[in-house]
Coordinates of C-alpha atoms in Angstrom, one line a residue:
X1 CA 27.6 -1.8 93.2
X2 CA 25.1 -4.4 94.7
X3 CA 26.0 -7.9 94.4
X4 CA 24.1 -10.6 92.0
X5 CA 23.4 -12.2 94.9
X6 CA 21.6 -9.5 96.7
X7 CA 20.0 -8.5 93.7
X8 CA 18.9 -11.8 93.3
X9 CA 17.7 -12.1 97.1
X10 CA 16.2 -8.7 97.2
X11 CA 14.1 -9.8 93.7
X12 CA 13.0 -13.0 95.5
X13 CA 11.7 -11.8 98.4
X14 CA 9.8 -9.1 96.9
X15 CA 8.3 -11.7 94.7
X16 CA 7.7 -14.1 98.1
X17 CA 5.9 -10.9 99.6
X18 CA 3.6 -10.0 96.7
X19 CA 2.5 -13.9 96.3
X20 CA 2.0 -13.8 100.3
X21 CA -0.3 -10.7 100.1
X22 CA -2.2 -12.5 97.2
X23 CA -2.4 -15.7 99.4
X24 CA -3.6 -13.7 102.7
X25 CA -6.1 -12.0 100.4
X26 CA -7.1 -15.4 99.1
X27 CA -7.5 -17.1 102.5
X28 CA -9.4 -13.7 104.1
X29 CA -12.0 -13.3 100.8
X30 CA -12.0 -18.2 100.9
X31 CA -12.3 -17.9 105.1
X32 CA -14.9 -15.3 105.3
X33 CA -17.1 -16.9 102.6
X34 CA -17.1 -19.6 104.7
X35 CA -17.8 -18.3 107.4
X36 CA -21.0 -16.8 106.5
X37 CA -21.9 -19.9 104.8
X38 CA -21.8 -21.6 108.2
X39 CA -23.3 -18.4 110.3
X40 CA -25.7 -18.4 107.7
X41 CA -26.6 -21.9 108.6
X42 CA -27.0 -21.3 112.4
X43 CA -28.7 -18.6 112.0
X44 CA -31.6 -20.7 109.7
X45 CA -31.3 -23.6 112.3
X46 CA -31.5 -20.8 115.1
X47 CA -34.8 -19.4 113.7
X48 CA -36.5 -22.9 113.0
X49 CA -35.7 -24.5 116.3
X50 CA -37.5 -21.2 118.3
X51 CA -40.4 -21.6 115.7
X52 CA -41.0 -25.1 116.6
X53 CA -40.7 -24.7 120.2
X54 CA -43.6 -22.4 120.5
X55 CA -47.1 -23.4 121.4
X56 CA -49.6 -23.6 118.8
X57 CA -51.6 -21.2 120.3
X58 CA -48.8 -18.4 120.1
X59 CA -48.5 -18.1 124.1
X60 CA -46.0 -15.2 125.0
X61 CA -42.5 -16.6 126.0
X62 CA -41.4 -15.0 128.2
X63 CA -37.8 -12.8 127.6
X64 CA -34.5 -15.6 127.7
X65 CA -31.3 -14.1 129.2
X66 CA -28.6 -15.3 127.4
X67 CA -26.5 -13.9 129.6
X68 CA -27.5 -16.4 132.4
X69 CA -25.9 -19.2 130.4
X70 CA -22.2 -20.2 131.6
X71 CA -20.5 -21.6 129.3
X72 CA -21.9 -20.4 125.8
X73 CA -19.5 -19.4 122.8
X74 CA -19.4 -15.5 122.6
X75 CA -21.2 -16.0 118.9
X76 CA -24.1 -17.6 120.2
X77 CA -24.2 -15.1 123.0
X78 CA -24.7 -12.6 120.8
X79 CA -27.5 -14.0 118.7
X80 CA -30.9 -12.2 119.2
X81 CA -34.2 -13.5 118.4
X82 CA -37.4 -11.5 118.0
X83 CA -41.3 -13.1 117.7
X84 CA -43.4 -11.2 116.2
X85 CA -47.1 -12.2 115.6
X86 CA -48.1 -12.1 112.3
X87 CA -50.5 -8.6 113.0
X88 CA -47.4 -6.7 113.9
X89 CA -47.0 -7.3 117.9
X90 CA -43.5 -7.9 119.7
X91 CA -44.2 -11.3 121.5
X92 CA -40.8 -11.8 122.8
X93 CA -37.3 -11.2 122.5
X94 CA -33.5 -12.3 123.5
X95 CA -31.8 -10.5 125.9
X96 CA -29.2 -8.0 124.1
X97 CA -32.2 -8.2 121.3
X98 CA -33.2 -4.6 120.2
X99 CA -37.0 -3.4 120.8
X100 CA -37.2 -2.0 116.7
X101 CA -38.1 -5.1 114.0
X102 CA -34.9 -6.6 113.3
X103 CA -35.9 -6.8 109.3
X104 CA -39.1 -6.5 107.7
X105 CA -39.0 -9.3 104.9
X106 CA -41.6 -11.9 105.1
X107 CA -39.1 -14.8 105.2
X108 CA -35.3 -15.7 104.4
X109 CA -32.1 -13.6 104.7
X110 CA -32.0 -9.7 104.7
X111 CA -29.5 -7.3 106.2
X112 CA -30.1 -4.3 108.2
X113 CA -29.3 -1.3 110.3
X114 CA -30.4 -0.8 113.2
X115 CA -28.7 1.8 115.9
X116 CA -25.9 2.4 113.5
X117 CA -25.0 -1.2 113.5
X118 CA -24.9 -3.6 110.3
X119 CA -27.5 -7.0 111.2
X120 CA -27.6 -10.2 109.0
X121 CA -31.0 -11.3 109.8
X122 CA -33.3 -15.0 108.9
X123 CA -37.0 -14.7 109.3
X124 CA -38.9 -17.8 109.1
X125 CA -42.6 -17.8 109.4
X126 CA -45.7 -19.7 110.4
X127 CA -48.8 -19.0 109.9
X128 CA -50.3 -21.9 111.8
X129 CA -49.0 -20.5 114.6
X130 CA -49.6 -16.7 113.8
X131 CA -45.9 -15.5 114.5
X132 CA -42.4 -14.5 112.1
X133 CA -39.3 -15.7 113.9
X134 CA -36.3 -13.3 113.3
X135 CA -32.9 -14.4 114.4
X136 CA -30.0 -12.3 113.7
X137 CA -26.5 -11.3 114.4
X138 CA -24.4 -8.0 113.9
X139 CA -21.9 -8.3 110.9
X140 CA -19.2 -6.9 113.1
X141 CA -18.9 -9.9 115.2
X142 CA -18.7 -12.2 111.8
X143 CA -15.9 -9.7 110.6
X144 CA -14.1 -10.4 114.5
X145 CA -14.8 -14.0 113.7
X146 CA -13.3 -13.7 110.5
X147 CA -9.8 -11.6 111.4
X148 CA -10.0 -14.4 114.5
X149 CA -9.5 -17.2 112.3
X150 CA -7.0 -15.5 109.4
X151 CA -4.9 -14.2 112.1
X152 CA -4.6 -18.0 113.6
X153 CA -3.8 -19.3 110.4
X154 CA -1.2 -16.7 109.3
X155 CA 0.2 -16.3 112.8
X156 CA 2.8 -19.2 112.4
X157 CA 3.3 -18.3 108.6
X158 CA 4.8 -14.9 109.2
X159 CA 6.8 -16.8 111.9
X160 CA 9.2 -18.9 109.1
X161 CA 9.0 -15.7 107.0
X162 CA 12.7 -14.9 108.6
X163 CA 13.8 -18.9 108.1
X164 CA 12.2 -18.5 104.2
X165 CA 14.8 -15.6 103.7
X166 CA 17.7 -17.2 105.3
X167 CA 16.8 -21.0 103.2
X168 CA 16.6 -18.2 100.0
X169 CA 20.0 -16.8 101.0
X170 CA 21.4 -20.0 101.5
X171 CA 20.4 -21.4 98.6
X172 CA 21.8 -18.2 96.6
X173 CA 25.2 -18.5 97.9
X174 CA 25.3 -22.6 97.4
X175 CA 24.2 -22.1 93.8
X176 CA 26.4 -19.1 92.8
X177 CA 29.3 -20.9 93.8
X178 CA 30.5 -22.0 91.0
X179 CA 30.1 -18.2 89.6
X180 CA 32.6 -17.6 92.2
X181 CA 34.7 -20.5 91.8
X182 CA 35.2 -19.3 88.5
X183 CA 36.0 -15.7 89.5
X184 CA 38.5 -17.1 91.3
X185 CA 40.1 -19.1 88.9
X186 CA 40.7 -16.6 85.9
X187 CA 41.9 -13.6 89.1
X188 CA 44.7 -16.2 90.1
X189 CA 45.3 -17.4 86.4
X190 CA 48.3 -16.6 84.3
X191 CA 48.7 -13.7 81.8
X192 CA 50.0 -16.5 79.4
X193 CA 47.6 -19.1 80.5
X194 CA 45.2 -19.6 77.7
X195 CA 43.6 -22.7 78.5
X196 CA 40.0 -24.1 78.6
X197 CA 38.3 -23.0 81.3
X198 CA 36.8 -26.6 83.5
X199 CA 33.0 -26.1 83.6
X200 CA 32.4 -29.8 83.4
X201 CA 30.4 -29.7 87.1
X202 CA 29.2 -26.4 87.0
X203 CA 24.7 -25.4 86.0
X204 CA 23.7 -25.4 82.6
X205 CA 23.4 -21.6 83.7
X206 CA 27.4 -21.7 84.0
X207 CA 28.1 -23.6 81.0
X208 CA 27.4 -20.7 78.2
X209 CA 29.5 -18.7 80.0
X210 CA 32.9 -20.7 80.5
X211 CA 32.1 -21.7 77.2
X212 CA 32.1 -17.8 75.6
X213 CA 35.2 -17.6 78.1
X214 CA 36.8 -20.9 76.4
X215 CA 36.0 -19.3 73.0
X216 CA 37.3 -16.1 74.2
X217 CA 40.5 -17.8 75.6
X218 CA 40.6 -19.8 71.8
X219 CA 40.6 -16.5 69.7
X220 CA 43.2 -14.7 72.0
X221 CA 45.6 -17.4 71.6
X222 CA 45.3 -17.8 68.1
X223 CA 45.9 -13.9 67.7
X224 CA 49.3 -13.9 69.6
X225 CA 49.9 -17.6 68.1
X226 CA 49.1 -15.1 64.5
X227 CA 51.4 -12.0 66.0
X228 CA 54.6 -14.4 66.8
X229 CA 54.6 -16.0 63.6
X230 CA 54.6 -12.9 61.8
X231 CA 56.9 -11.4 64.4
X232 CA 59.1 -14.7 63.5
X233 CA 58.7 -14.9 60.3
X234 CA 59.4 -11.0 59.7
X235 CA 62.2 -11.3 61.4
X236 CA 63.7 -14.0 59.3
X237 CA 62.6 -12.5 56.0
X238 CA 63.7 -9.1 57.1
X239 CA 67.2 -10.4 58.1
X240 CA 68.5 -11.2 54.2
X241 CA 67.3 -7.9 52.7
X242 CA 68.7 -5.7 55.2
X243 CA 72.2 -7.6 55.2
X244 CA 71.9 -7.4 51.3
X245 CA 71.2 -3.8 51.5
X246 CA 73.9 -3.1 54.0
X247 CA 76.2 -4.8 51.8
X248 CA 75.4 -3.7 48.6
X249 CA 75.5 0.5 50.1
X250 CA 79.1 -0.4 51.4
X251 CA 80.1 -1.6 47.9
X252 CA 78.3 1.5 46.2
X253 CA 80.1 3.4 48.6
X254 CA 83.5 1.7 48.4
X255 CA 83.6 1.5 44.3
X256 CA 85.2 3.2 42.4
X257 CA 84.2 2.2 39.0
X258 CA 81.1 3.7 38.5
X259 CA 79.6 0.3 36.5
X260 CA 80.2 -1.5 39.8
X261 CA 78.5 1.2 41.8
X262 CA 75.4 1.3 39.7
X263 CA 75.3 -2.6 39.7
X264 CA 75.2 -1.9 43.5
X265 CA 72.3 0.4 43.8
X266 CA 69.8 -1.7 41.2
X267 CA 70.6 -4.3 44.1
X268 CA 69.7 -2.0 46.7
X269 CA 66.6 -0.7 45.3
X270 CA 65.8 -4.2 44.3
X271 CA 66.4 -5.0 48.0
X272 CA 63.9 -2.4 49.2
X273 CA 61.2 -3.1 46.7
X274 CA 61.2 -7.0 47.7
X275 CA 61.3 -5.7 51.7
X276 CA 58.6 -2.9 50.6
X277 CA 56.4 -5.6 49.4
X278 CA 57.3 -8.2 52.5
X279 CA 55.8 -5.0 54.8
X280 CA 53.1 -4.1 52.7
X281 CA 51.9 -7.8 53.0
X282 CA 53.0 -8.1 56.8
X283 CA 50.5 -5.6 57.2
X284 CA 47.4 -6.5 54.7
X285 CA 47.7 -9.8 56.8
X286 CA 47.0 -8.4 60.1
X287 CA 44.5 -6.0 58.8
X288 CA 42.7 -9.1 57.2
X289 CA 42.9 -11.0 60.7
X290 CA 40.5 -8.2 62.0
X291 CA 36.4 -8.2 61.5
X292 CA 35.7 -6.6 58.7
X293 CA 31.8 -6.9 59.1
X294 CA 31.0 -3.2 59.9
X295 CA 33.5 -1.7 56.5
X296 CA 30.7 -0.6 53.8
X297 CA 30.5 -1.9 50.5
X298 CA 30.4 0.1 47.1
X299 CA 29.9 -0.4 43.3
X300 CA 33.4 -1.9 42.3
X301 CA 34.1 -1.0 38.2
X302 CA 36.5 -4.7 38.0
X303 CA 38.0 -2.6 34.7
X304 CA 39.0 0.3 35.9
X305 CA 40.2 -1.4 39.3
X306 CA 42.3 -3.2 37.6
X307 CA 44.0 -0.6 35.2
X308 CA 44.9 1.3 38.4
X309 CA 46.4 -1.7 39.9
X310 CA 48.6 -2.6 36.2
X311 CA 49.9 1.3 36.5
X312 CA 51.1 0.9 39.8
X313 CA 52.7 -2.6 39.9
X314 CA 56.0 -2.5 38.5
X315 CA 57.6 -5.1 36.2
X316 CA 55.6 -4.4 33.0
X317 CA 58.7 -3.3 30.9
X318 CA 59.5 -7.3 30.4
X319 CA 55.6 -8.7 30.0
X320 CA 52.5 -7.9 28.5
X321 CA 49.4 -7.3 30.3
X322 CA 45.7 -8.0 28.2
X323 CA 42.9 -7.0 29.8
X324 CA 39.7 -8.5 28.4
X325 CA 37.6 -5.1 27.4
X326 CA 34.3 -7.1 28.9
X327 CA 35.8 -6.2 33.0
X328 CA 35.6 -2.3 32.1
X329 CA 31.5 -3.2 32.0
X330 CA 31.4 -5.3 35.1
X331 CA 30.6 -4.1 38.5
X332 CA 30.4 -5.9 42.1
X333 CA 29.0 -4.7 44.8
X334 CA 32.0 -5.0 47.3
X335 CA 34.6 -3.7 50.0
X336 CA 36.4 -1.9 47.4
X337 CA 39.6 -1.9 50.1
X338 CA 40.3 -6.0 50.2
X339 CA 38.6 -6.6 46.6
X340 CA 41.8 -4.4 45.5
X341 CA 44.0 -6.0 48.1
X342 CA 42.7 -9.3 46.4
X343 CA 43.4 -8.0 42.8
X344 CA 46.8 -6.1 43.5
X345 CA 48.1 -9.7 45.0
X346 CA 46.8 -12.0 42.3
X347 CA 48.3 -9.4 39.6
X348 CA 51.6 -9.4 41.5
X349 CA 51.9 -13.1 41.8
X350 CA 51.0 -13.3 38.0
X351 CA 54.0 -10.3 36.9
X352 CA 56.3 -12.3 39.7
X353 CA 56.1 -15.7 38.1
X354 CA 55.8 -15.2 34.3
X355 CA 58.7 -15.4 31.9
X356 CA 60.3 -12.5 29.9
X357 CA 58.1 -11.7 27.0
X358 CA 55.8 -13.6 28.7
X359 CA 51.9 -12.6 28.8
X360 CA 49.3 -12.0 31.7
X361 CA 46.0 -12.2 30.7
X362 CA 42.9 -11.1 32.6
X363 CA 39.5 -12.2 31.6
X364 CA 35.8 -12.1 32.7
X365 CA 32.7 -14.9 32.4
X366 CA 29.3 -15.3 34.1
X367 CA 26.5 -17.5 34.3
X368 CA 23.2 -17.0 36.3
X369 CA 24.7 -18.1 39.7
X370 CA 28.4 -16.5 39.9
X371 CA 30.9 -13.8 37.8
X372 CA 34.4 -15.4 37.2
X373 CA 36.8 -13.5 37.5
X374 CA 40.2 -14.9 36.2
X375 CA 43.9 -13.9 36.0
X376 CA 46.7 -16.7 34.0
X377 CA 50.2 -16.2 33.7
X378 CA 52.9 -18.3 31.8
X379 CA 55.3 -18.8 34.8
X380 CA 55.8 -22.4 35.7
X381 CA 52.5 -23.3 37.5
X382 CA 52.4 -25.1 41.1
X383 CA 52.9 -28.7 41.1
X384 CA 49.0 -30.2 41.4
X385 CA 50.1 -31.5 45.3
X386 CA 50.8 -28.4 46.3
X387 CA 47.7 -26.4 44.7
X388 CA 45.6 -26.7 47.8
X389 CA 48.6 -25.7 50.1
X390 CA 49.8 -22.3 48.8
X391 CA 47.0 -20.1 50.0
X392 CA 48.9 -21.1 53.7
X393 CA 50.1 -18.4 55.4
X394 CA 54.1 -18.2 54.4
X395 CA 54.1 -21.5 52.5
X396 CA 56.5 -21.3 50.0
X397 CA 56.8 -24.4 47.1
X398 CA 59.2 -26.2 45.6
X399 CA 59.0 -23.7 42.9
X400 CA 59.7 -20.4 45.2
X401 CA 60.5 -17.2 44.1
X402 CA 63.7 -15.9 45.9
X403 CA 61.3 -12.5 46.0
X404 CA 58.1 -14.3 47.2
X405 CA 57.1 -14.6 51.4
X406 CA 54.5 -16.8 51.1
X407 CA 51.8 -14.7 52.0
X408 CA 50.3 -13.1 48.3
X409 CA 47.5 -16.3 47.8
X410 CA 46.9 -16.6 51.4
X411 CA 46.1 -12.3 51.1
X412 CA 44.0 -13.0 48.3
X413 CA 41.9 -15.8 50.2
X414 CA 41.1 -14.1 53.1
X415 CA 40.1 -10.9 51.5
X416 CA 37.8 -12.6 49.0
X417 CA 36.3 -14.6 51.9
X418 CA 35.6 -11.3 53.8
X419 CA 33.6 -10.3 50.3
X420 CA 31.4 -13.5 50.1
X421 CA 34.1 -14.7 46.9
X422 CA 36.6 -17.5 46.9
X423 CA 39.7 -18.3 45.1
X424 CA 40.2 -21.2 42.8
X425 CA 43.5 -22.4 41.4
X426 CA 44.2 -24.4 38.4
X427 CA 47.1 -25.2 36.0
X428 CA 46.5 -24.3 32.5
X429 CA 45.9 -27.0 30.1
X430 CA 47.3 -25.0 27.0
X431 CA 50.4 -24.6 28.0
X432 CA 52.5 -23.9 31.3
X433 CA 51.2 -21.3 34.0
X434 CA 48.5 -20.7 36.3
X435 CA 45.1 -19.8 36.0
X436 CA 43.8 -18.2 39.2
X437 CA 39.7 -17.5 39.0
X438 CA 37.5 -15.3 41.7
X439 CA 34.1 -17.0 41.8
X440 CA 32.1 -13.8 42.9
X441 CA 28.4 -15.6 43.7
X442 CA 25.6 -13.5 43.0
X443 CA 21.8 -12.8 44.5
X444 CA 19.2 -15.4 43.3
X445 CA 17.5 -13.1 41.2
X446 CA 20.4 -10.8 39.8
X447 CA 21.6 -12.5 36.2
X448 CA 24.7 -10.1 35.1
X449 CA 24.4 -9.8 31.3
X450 CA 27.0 -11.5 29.7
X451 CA 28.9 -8.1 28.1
X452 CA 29.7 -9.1 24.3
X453 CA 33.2 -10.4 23.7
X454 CA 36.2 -7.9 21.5
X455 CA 39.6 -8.0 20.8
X456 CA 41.6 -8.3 24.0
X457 CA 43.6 -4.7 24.9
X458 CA 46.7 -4.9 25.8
X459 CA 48.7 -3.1 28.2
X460 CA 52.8 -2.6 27.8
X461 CA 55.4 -0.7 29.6
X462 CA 54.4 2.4 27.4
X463 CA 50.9 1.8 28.7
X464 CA 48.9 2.4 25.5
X465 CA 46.1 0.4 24.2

């Protein structure tokens, strides 16, 4: 696989080398224009200076030799001047001049070929004098001047071309360094080691990176910090249930009265339903820990989501359930998986906490900007300094459950976080419990309508309405 740095050279040279051939077009098309601007010139200086040099009376002059001149640039060498009289008679010519009329204009600039050769030719004229000076000079020789003088001016520039690419290479490895610096670091780092990443002298290019990398580094940690406490606290809360249950089968298995061995079992299966329920959270946590941005949302019927949930949550033979007939006509659009997981929890935590003969009620309100969604028990409440601490992960109150872990409300938070909803806890003010409300928001321009109010249902252990 080719390096960055290659790439990187490889993309900066090509770019060097299509700016260079732009440049030596540049200079050719600037040079040459230039150049004809100041042939041009002689050429028009050329032509006047022969004009005024000959007699008045339009004497023949004899043929010059340039040739016979020592010392004379090869361009003005190769000038050749023609007099013509003004009736259409050769007068005189250069030397290297060609007998056929160089051009046939009456005056100024005109090109021309003559003997398969290209001419730039200045007539000038004077009719005091009867003659048409022609002075011109083959476009080859301009185009020899031309390549002459790009060539001498691009000469030493392809000369640094191999010093440009080692400065580029250079500069490449001094400013990927740090790239490689870092490299370097996380290779040799520690498995274990989790912290920031020091990008304090390294490009702003560098800097988003070790940042992602810090942030990286950040969540990691805080997911094993999130596995050992469970893996802890698990642990812990696993250890009293399995001694109980290894206790209580060696009684049932030891006793012979067949009172104390039924005593026994309820205790056993009262040990596996509170260790069923410690796993069953154990698990919803971690699940909850993990992006739930790509699970799709569906039409939740709150009603019937919650009748499901009072069937299958045991504990209903020493409570009554109500269930406000209004939730069997409300629907959310939600992830139907952790708006249950929410429900189940909040339902549990009421059962857990209220009294024998005690009542759970579940009711249902709206206004234009949120559905409230609420569930109150008559347990003992939460004492008002610890309402904003029991949604902590395996916080347990003064008020604890020996059956509770700590984790139901913390359950319930994240999974009505994941839906857009939050969780809102209160003591009643009618009598002792808690009232524990899901403020479900809704769209600007989506009012629910309110669904009339009826006699509560309510559910009991026979589950009839």
């Amino acid at each position: 696989m080719m390096s960055l740095r290659t790439r990187l050279f490889l993309i900066l040279v090509a770019a060097t080398g299509v700016i260079w051939l732009f440049a030596i077009g540049w200079i050719y098309v600037g040079t040459k224009h230039e150049v004809e601007g100041v042939l041009d010139a002689r050429l028009q200086e050329a032509a006047r200076m022969v004009a005024s040099l000959v007699p008045t009376k339009g004497v023949a002059t004899p043929e010059a030799s340039h040739d016979a001149l020592p010392g004379i640039p090869i361009y003005e060498r190769q000038l050749s001047c023609q007099i013509w009289s003004l009736d259409g008679r050769l007068v005189a010519r250069s030397s290297g001049a060609p007998r056929s009329r160089l051009s046939d204009t009456e005056g100024g600039f005109s090109e021309r070929d003559i003997d398969g050769e290209s001419w730039r030719v200045f007539t000038v004229e004077d009719a005091d004098k009867g003659i048409r000076v022609l002075v011109g000079d083959r476009l080859g020789i301009r185009e020899h001047l031309v390549a002459g003088i790009v060539k001498g001016l691009l000469t030493p520039t392809l000369l640094i071309v191999p010093l440009l690419g080692f400065l580029i290479w250079s500069s490449l490895t001094s400013g990927l360094r740090p790239l490689r610096a870092l490299a370097r670091e996380l290779q040799t780092r520690n498995a274990d080691d989790m912290s920031p990443v020091q990008g304090d002298q390294a490009s702003a290019e560098i800097l988003p990176m070790t940042a992602a990398i810090n942030a990286l580094f950040e969540k990691v940690e805080s997911a094993r910090r999130h596995e050992r406490e469970i893996t802890a606290f698990a642990a812990h809360e696993l250890r009293t249930p399995l001694a109980g249950l290894r206790t209580q089968t060696q009684v049932a298995i030891g006793a012979r009265d067949p009172a104390a061995r039924e005593r026994a079992l309820r205790q056993i299966l009262v040990a596996v339903d509170r260790t069923t329920r410690l796993v069953r959270q154990l698990l919803a946590m971690a699940n909850l820990d993990a992006s739930h941005d790509a699970l799709p949302d569906a039409a939740v019927n709150l009603g019937a989501a919650i009748d499901e949930i009072v069937d299958a949550v045991p504990g209903h033979d020493r409570i009554r359930v109500e269930i406000e007939p209004a939730l069997s006509r409300t629907t959310v659009t939600a992830n139907a998986a952790l708006l249950v997981l929410a429900l189940r929890n909040l339902h549990e935590n009421a059962v857990e906490h209220t009294s024998d003969s005690g009542l759970v009620r579940w009711r249902v309100d709206s206004n234009a900007d949120a559905i409230l969604i609420a569930v109150e028990d008559e347990g003992p409440g939460i004492p008002p300094d610890e309402l904003q601490l029991v949604t902590r992960r395996f916080f347990r109150g003064r008020l604890k459950r020996p059956s509770g872990s700590g984790l139901g409300l913390s359950i319930v938070e994240l999974a009505l976080r994941a839906n857009g909803a939050r969780l809102n806890l209160v003591n009643r003010g009618d009598r002792s419990g808690l009232r524990a409300e899901i403020v479900w928001p809704l769209p600007s321009d989506k009012t629910p309508a309110r669904a009339p109010r009826s006699a509560a249902v309510l559910r009991f252990a026979t589950k009839t309405s």
